[in-house]
Structure formats: C-alpha cells, structure tokens
C-alpha cells in the first residue's frame, strides 16, 4: 500500500480492521513520524528549518507563514493540512490519521490534543480503528490544553477556551468552554 492509497482509505471514513494492510501502513508511518519528530524536537532549529522538517513530516509543502513551537507530536503526520498564518504552540499533539484540516489565521495553544481516531464499541472488534476528520475554520483559536475529539468541526472565528474537551461541532464565531465544551456566548457579545 502506498501513501495515496492509505490516505484515500482513511479519508473515506471506513473502519480500519486490525490486522490489515491499512493497519500495517499505520505502523510504518508511526516509525517514520518518530524518526522525523526526534529531529524536530531534540535540537534547536530556525523557523525555516522547523517548516522544512514539518514539510518532511507531512510529505507536502508548508507555506512560509507557519509558526510552530516544538516539541510537536504526531503518530502519522501525513494527513495534516495547514492554511496560511497558522500558529501551533509547544507540545501540541495531532493524531491525524483521520485527517486534520486547519484553516487560515488559526491559533492553537500549548498542549492542545487533536484526535481523529476512535475504536469500535464492539468488544470483538475493539482493536479496529474508526477515522474521522477534524476541521478547524479560518480565524479559530484553540486555547491551551484543549482536546478535540474525532469528527469535530470548529467554525470560522470560534474560540475554544483553555482546558475544554470538544465533543460536538462548534458554531462559527462562538466561544465554548468546559468538559464537555458548551456554548458560553457569541464572539464580541458581552
């Protein structure tokens, strides 16, 4: 299985059986991500070098406006898609096999955790994986220690307060907080 076939499969939302050829590709990409993350996280790099290593990790070009503060963690890297003027603060974790799509002008705080995989509820299939993408709209801001669960869309201009666990889609231009994250108010509404 090549990378394109893998991405086509996981982006289709189909269940990934364990064991399977797709699961074997997960393992292969994990080892590659560990190698590249070690290079990124274990020594000093300029901003340009960080973008270069991130491009290697994602296997796609990275625009010159990305700002990323290591350490950065992922167990794949190949299904992360980043817009213009994105800032990712330190110790962010992106479990991206299901796809992470980040719009323009997005801020992601320290220790944010974006998760795109779930397991089957059926105990007989518990090792199977269920990929589901996360989509973060333009101008969104995820505070420190935010967790975003699989299949979530965060709308344009939304703010997710520090420490929130996002279990449902977030409407554009709203502020959510808490565990689970709930609507606090609209942006700029006092």
CSV table of C-alpha atoms in Angstrom, one decimal:
chain,number,residue,atom,x,y,z
A,1,UNK,CA,0.0,0.0,0.0
A,2,UNK,CA,1.4,3.4,-0.9
A,3,UNK,CA,0.7,6.7,0.8
A,4,UNK,CA,-2.0,7.8,-1.6
A,5,UNK,CA,-3.9,4.5,-1.2
A,6,UNK,CA,-3.6,4.8,2.6
A,7,UNK,CA,-4.9,8.4,2.7
A,8,UNK,CA,-7.7,7.6,0.3
A,9,UNK,CA,-8.8,4.8,2.6
A,10,UNK,CA,-8.6,6.6,5.9
A,11,UNK,CA,-10.2,9.7,4.4
A,12,UNK,CA,-13.1,7.6,3.2
A,13,UNK,CA,-14.1,7.1,6.9
A,14,UNK,CA,-14.1,3.3,6.5
A,15,UNK,CA,-13.3,1.2,9.5
A,16,UNK,CA,-9.7,0.0,9.7
A,17,UNK,CA,-9.6,-3.6,10.7
A,18,UNK,CA,-6.8,-5.0,12.8
A,19,UNK,CA,-4.8,-6.7,11.5
A,20,UNK,CA,-5.0,-5.3,7.9
A,21,UNK,CA,-2.8,-3.8,5.2
A,22,UNK,CA,-4.0,-0.3,6.3
A,23,UNK,CA,-3.0,-1.1,9.9
A,24,UNK,CA,0.4,-2.2,8.7
A,25,UNK,CA,0.7,1.2,7.0
A,26,UNK,CA,-0.2,2.9,10.3
A,27,UNK,CA,2.7,1.2,11.9
A,28,UNK,CA,5.1,2.1,9.1
A,29,UNK,CA,4.1,5.8,9.2
A,30,UNK,CA,4.4,5.8,13.0
A,31,UNK,CA,8.0,4.7,12.8
A,32,UNK,CA,8.7,7.4,10.2
A,33,UNK,CA,7.0,10.0,12.3
A,34,UNK,CA,9.1,9.1,15.4
A,35,UNK,CA,12.3,9.5,13.3
A,36,UNK,CA,11.2,12.9,12.0
A,37,UNK,CA,9.8,14.1,15.3
A,38,UNK,CA,13.1,13.2,17.0
A,39,UNK,CA,14.9,15.5,14.6
A,40,UNK,CA,12.4,18.3,15.2
A,41,UNK,CA,12.1,18.0,18.9
A,42,UNK,CA,15.6,17.2,20.1
A,43,UNK,CA,17.7,20.1,18.9
A,44,UNK,CA,17.5,23.8,18.1
A,45,UNK,CA,16.2,24.8,14.7
A,46,UNK,CA,15.4,28.2,13.0
A,47,UNK,CA,11.9,28.9,11.9
A,48,UNK,CA,12.7,28.0,8.3
A,49,UNK,CA,14.3,24.7,9.5
A,50,UNK,CA,11.2,23.9,11.5
A,51,UNK,CA,9.0,24.4,8.5
A,52,UNK,CA,11.3,22.3,6.4
A,53,UNK,CA,11.1,19.4,8.9
A,54,UNK,CA,7.3,19.8,9.2
A,55,UNK,CA,7.1,19.5,5.4
A,56,UNK,CA,9.1,16.3,5.6
A,57,UNK,CA,6.7,15.1,8.4
A,58,UNK,CA,3.6,15.9,6.3
A,59,UNK,CA,5.1,15.0,2.9
A,60,UNK,CA,3.6,18.2,1.5
A,61,UNK,CA,4.8,21.8,1.0
A,62,UNK,CA,4.4,24.1,4.0
A,63,UNK,CA,3.9,27.8,3.5
A,64,UNK,CA,6.3,30.3,4.9
A,65,UNK,CA,3.7,31.7,7.3
A,66,UNK,CA,3.5,28.6,9.6
A,67,UNK,CA,4.9,29.2,13.1
A,68,UNK,CA,5.4,26.1,15.1
A,69,UNK,CA,7.0,25.9,18.6
A,70,UNK,CA,8.5,22.4,19.3
A,71,UNK,CA,8.1,20.0,20.8
A,72,UNK,CA,5.3,18.7,18.4
A,73,UNK,CA,3.9,15.2,18.5
A,74,UNK,CA,2.1,13.1,15.9
A,75,UNK,CA,1.8,9.4,15.2
A,76,UNK,CA,1.5,9.8,11.5
A,77,UNK,CA,1.9,13.4,10.1
A,78,UNK,CA,0.8,12.6,6.6
A,79,UNK,CA,-2.8,13.8,6.9
A,80,UNK,CA,-2.2,17.2,8.5
A,81,UNK,CA,-3.3,20.1,6.2
A,82,UNK,CA,-2.3,23.7,7.3
A,83,UNK,CA,-3.5,27.0,5.9
A,84,UNK,CA,-1.8,30.4,5.9
A,85,UNK,CA,-0.7,32.3,9.1
A,86,UNK,CA,-1.2,29.3,11.5
A,87,UNK,CA,0.5,29.3,14.9
A,88,UNK,CA,0.9,26.0,16.8
A,89,UNK,CA,2.3,26.4,20.3
A,90,UNK,CA,4.5,23.9,22.1
A,91,UNK,CA,3.7,20.3,23.0
A,92,UNK,CA,0.7,20.1,20.6
A,93,UNK,CA,-0.3,16.5,19.7
A,94,UNK,CA,-2.1,15.7,16.4
A,95,UNK,CA,-3.3,12.2,15.9
A,96,UNK,CA,-4.0,12.8,12.2
A,97,UNK,CA,-4.7,9.5,10.5
A,98,UNK,CA,-8.4,10.6,10.1
A,99,UNK,CA,-7.3,14.0,8.7
A,100,UNK,CA,-6.7,17.4,10.3
A,101,UNK,CA,-7.7,20.4,8.2
A,102,UNK,CA,-6.6,23.7,9.7
A,103,UNK,CA,-7.8,26.9,8.0
A,104,UNK,CA,-6.0,30.3,7.8
A,105,UNK,CA,-5.2,32.5,10.7
A,106,UNK,CA,-5.6,29.8,13.3
A,107,UNK,CA,-4.1,29.8,16.8
A,108,UNK,CA,-3.5,26.5,18.6
A,109,UNK,CA,-2.4,26.8,22.3
A,110,UNK,CA,0.1,24.8,24.4
A,111,UNK,CA,-0.7,21.1,24.9
A,112,UNK,CA,-3.6,21.0,22.5
A,113,UNK,CA,-4.6,17.5,21.6
A,114,UNK,CA,-6.4,16.8,18.2
A,115,UNK,CA,-7.6,13.2,17.9
A,116,UNK,CA,-9.0,11.7,14.7
A,117,UNK,CA,-9.3,8.0,15.7
A,118,UNK,CA,-11.7,6.1,17.7
A,119,UNK,CA,-12.1,2.4,18.5
A,120,UNK,CA,-15.1,0.1,17.8
A,121,UNK,CA,-17.5,-0.2,20.7
A,122,UNK,CA,-17.9,-3.9,19.8
A,123,UNK,CA,-15.5,-5.8,22.2
A,124,UNK,CA,-14.8,-8.3,19.4
A,125,UNK,CA,-13.6,-5.5,17.2
A,126,UNK,CA,-12.1,-3.2,19.8
A,127,UNK,CA,-8.7,-3.0,18.1
A,128,UNK,CA,-10.3,-1.8,14.9
A,129,UNK,CA,-10.0,2.0,14.2
A,130,UNK,CA,-12.6,4.5,13.1
A,131,UNK,CA,-11.0,7.5,11.4
A,132,UNK,CA,-12.9,10.8,11.4
A,133,UNK,CA,-11.5,14.2,10.4
A,134,UNK,CA,-11.2,17.4,12.4
A,135,UNK,CA,-11.8,20.6,10.6
A,136,UNK,CA,-10.7,24.0,12.1
A,137,UNK,CA,-12.2,27.1,10.4
A,138,UNK,CA,-10.4,30.3,9.5
A,139,UNK,CA,-9.6,32.5,12.4
A,140,UNK,CA,-10.3,29.9,15.1
A,141,UNK,CA,-8.5,29.9,18.4
A,142,UNK,CA,-7.9,26.8,20.5
A,143,UNK,CA,-6.7,27.6,24.0
A,144,UNK,CA,-4.1,25.7,26.0
A,145,UNK,CA,-4.9,22.1,27.0
A,146,UNK,CA,-7.8,21.8,24.6
A,147,UNK,CA,-8.8,18.3,23.4
A,148,UNK,CA,-10.8,17.9,20.2
A,149,UNK,CA,-12.4,14.6,19.6
A,150,UNK,CA,-12.8,12.8,16.2
A,151,UNK,CA,-15.2,14.2,13.6
A,152,UNK,CA,-15.4,17.7,15.0
A,153,UNK,CA,-15.7,20.9,13.0
A,154,UNK,CA,-14.8,24.1,14.7
A,155,UNK,CA,-16.3,27.0,12.8
A,156,UNK,CA,-14.7,30.2,11.5
A,157,UNK,CA,-13.8,32.6,14.2
A,158,UNK,CA,-14.7,30.3,17.0
A,159,UNK,CA,-12.8,30.3,20.4
A,160,UNK,CA,-12.3,27.1,22.4
A,161,UNK,CA,-11.4,28.1,26.0
A,162,UNK,CA,-8.4,26.6,27.7
A,163,UNK,CA,-8.9,23.1,29.1
A,164,UNK,CA,-12.1,22.4,27.1
A,165,UNK,CA,-12.9,19.0,25.7
A,166,UNK,CA,-14.8,19.4,22.4
A,167,UNK,CA,-17.2,16.6,21.8
A,168,UNK,CA,-19.6,18.4,19.4
A,169,UNK,CA,-19.2,20.8,16.5
A,170,UNK,CA,-18.5,24.4,17.4
A,171,UNK,CA,-20.6,27.0,15.5
A,172,UNK,CA,-18.7,29.9,13.8
A,173,UNK,CA,-18.0,33.0,15.9
A,174,UNK,CA,-18.9,31.4,19.2
A,175,UNK,CA,-17.0,30.7,22.4
A,176,UNK,CA,-17.2,27.3,24.1
A,177,UNK,CA,-15.7,26.1,27.4
A,178,UNK,CA,-15.8,23.2,29.8
A,179,UNK,CA,-15.9,19.4,29.8
A,180,UNK,CA,-17.7,18.8,27.6
A,181,UNK,CA,-17.4,22.1,25.8
A,182,UNK,CA,-20.6,24.1,25.9
A,183,UNK,CA,-21.6,27.4,24.4
A,184,UNK,CA,-20.6,30.4,26.5
A,185,UNK,CA,-21.6,33.2,24.2
A,186,UNK,CA,-21.1,34.6,20.7
A,187,UNK,CA,-17.7,36.3,19.9
A,188,UNK,CA,-17.8,40.0,20.8
A,189,UNK,CA,-21.1,39.7,22.6
A,190,UNK,CA,-20.8,40.8,26.3
